[in-house]
CSV table of C-alpha atoms in Angstrom, one decimal:
chain,number,residue,atom,x,y,z
A,1,UNK,CA,-9.1,-31.0,24.6
A,2,UNK,CA,-5.6,-31.0,24.7
A,3,UNK,CA,-3.7,-28.1,23.5
A,4,UNK,CA,-0.3,-29.5,24.0
A,5,UNK,CA,-0.2,-33.1,22.6
A,6,UNK,CA,3.7,-33.6,23.4
A,7,UNK,CA,3.3,-33.5,27.2
A,8,UNK,CA,0.6,-36.2,27.1
A,9,UNK,CA,2.7,-38.6,24.7
A,10,UNK,CA,5.9,-38.2,26.3
A,11,UNK,CA,4.7,-39.2,29.8
A,12,UNK,CA,6.0,-36.2,31.2
A,13,UNK,CA,3.9,-34.1,33.8
A,14,UNK,CA,3.1,-30.7,33.3
A,15,UNK,CA,4.6,-27.9,35.7
A,16,UNK,CA,1.4,-27.4,37.5
A,17,UNK,CA,0.5,-31.1,38.0
A,18,UNK,CA,1.0,-32.8,41.4
A,19,UNK,CA,2.2,-36.4,42.3
A,20,UNK,CA,-0.3,-38.7,43.8
A,21,UNK,CA,-0.4,-39.0,47.5
A,22,UNK,CA,1.4,-42.4,47.1
A,23,UNK,CA,4.2,-41.5,44.9
A,24,UNK,CA,4.7,-38.1,47.4
A,25,UNK,CA,4.8,-40.4,50.3
A,26,UNK,CA,7.2,-43.0,49.0
A,27,UNK,CA,9.6,-40.2,47.7
A,28,UNK,CA,9.4,-38.5,51.4
A,29,UNK,CA,10.2,-41.8,53.1
A,30,UNK,CA,13.0,-42.9,50.6
A,31,UNK,CA,14.4,-39.5,50.8
A,32,UNK,CA,14.1,-39.4,54.7
A,33,UNK,CA,15.6,-43.0,55.2
A,34,UNK,CA,18.5,-41.9,52.7
A,35,UNK,CA,19.4,-38.8,54.5
A,36,UNK,CA,19.3,-40.6,58.1
A,37,UNK,CA,21.5,-43.2,56.6
A,38,UNK,CA,23.9,-41.1,55.0
A,39,UNK,CA,24.0,-38.8,58.6
A,40,UNK,CA,24.1,-42.1,60.7
A,41,UNK,CA,27.3,-43.4,58.7
A,42,UNK,CA,28.9,-40.0,59.0
A,43,UNK,CA,28.2,-39.9,62.8
A,44,UNK,CA,29.4,-43.6,63.2
A,45,UNK,CA,32.5,-42.8,61.3
A,46,UNK,CA,33.2,-39.6,63.1
A,47,UNK,CA,32.7,-41.2,66.6
A,48,UNK,CA,35.5,-43.7,66.1
A,49,UNK,CA,37.8,-40.7,65.6
A,50,UNK,CA,36.3,-38.1,67.8
A,51,UNK,CA,34.8,-39.7,70.6
A,52,UNK,CA,36.4,-37.5,73.2
A,53,UNK,CA,35.1,-34.4,71.5
A,54,UNK,CA,31.5,-36.0,71.4
A,55,UNK,CA,31.2,-37.5,75.0
A,56,UNK,CA,33.5,-35.0,77.0
A,57,UNK,CA,33.8,-31.7,75.1
A,58,UNK,CA,30.5,-31.5,73.8
A,59,UNK,CA,28.3,-33.1,76.7
A,60,UNK,CA,30.2,-33.8,80.0
A,61,UNK,CA,32.3,-30.3,80.3
A,62,UNK,CA,29.0,-28.2,79.3
A,63,UNK,CA,26.9,-30.4,81.8
A,64,UNK,CA,29.4,-29.8,84.7
A,65,UNK,CA,29.5,-26.1,83.8
A,66,UNK,CA,25.7,-25.9,84.1
A,67,UNK,CA,25.5,-27.6,87.4
A,68,UNK,CA,28.4,-25.4,88.6
A,69,UNK,CA,26.8,-22.2,87.3
A,70,UNK,CA,23.3,-22.8,88.9
A,71,UNK,CA,24.8,-24.3,92.0
A,72,UNK,CA,23.0,-27.5,91.9
A,73,UNK,CA,26.0,-30.0,92.3
A,74,UNK,CA,28.5,-28.0,94.4
A,75,UNK,CA,31.7,-27.9,92.7
A,76,UNK,CA,31.2,-30.3,89.8
A,77,UNK,CA,34.4,-31.7,87.8
A,78,UNK,CA,34.3,-33.2,84.4
A,79,UNK,CA,37.0,-35.7,83.3
A,80,UNK,CA,37.0,-38.1,80.6
A,81,UNK,CA,33.1,-38.1,80.0
A,82,UNK,CA,32.6,-38.6,83.7
A,83,UNK,CA,31.1,-35.9,86.0
A,84,UNK,CA,32.1,-36.2,89.6
A,85,UNK,CA,30.8,-34.2,92.8
A,86,UNK,CA,32.8,-33.6,95.8
A,87,UNK,CA,30.9,-36.2,97.7
A,88,UNK,CA,31.8,-39.0,95.2
A,89,UNK,CA,28.8,-39.0,93.0
A,90,UNK,CA,29.7,-40.0,89.6
A,91,UNK,CA,27.9,-39.5,86.3
A,92,UNK,CA,29.4,-41.4,83.3
A,93,UNK,CA,28.4,-40.5,79.7
A,94,UNK,CA,28.9,-43.5,77.6
A,95,UNK,CA,29.6,-43.7,73.9
A,96,UNK,CA,26.2,-43.5,72.0
A,97,UNK,CA,24.4,-41.9,75.2
A,98,UNK,CA,25.3,-38.2,74.1
A,99,UNK,CA,22.0,-37.6,72.1
A,100,UNK,CA,23.4,-37.3,68.6
A,101,UNK,CA,21.5,-40.0,67.0
A,102,UNK,CA,18.1,-38.5,68.0
A,103,UNK,CA,19.6,-35.1,66.7
A,104,UNK,CA,20.4,-37.1,63.4
A,105,UNK,CA,16.7,-38.4,63.1
A,106,UNK,CA,15.3,-35.0,64.0
A,107,UNK,CA,17.6,-33.2,61.2
A,108,UNK,CA,16.4,-35.9,58.7
A,109,UNK,CA,12.8,-35.4,59.6
A,110,UNK,CA,13.1,-31.6,59.2
A,111,UNK,CA,15.3,-31.5,56.3
A,112,UNK,CA,12.7,-33.5,54.1
A,113,UNK,CA,9.5,-31.7,54.9
A,114,UNK,CA,8.3,-29.0,52.7
A,115,UNK,CA,9.1,-25.3,52.8
A,116,UNK,CA,11.7,-23.1,51.7
A,117,UNK,CA,15.5,-24.1,52.4
A,118,UNK,CA,15.9,-21.0,54.4
A,119,UNK,CA,12.9,-22.3,56.7
A,120,UNK,CA,14.5,-25.9,56.6
A,121,UNK,CA,17.7,-24.7,57.7
A,122,UNK,CA,16.4,-22.6,60.4
A,123,UNK,CA,14.3,-25.4,61.6
A,124,UNK,CA,17.3,-27.8,61.7
A,125,UNK,CA,19.4,-25.4,63.8
A,126,UNK,CA,16.8,-24.4,66.1
A,127,UNK,CA,15.6,-28.1,66.7
A,128,UNK,CA,19.5,-29.4,67.1
A,129,UNK,CA,20.2,-26.6,69.6
A,130,UNK,CA,16.9,-27.4,71.6
A,131,UNK,CA,17.7,-30.9,71.5
A,132,UNK,CA,21.2,-30.4,72.6
A,133,UNK,CA,20.0,-28.0,75.2
A,134,UNK,CA,17.6,-30.8,76.5
A,135,UNK,CA,20.2,-33.5,76.4
A,136,UNK,CA,22.4,-31.5,78.9
């Protein structure tokens, strides 16, 4: 017996009622793809204006510092996105090879999963730091 006929006739779901798995999956995919596309467009826009920041300051310079600190590369120098050793070995970090696309995918996935916003934000920050460190 229905004790609240207004909910049934209006088509609204009750607060305790869950969505069907198909609807939940469709919403998840739509939000994920939408967030990914927005972040990807922001990245592509920023890449045009901040290419030196992305390739040199955030990738080549820290990688050179890491090699110098660990002693694995002798005295390594980073200049304009290129890492050079004293022996003449060079590694050129090309545009798009700095790993930010993978971070965007990861951030989009973590952000749409269930959980509190605090846990999602912590997950996004930790996962991004892990991906950044792995990319160096």
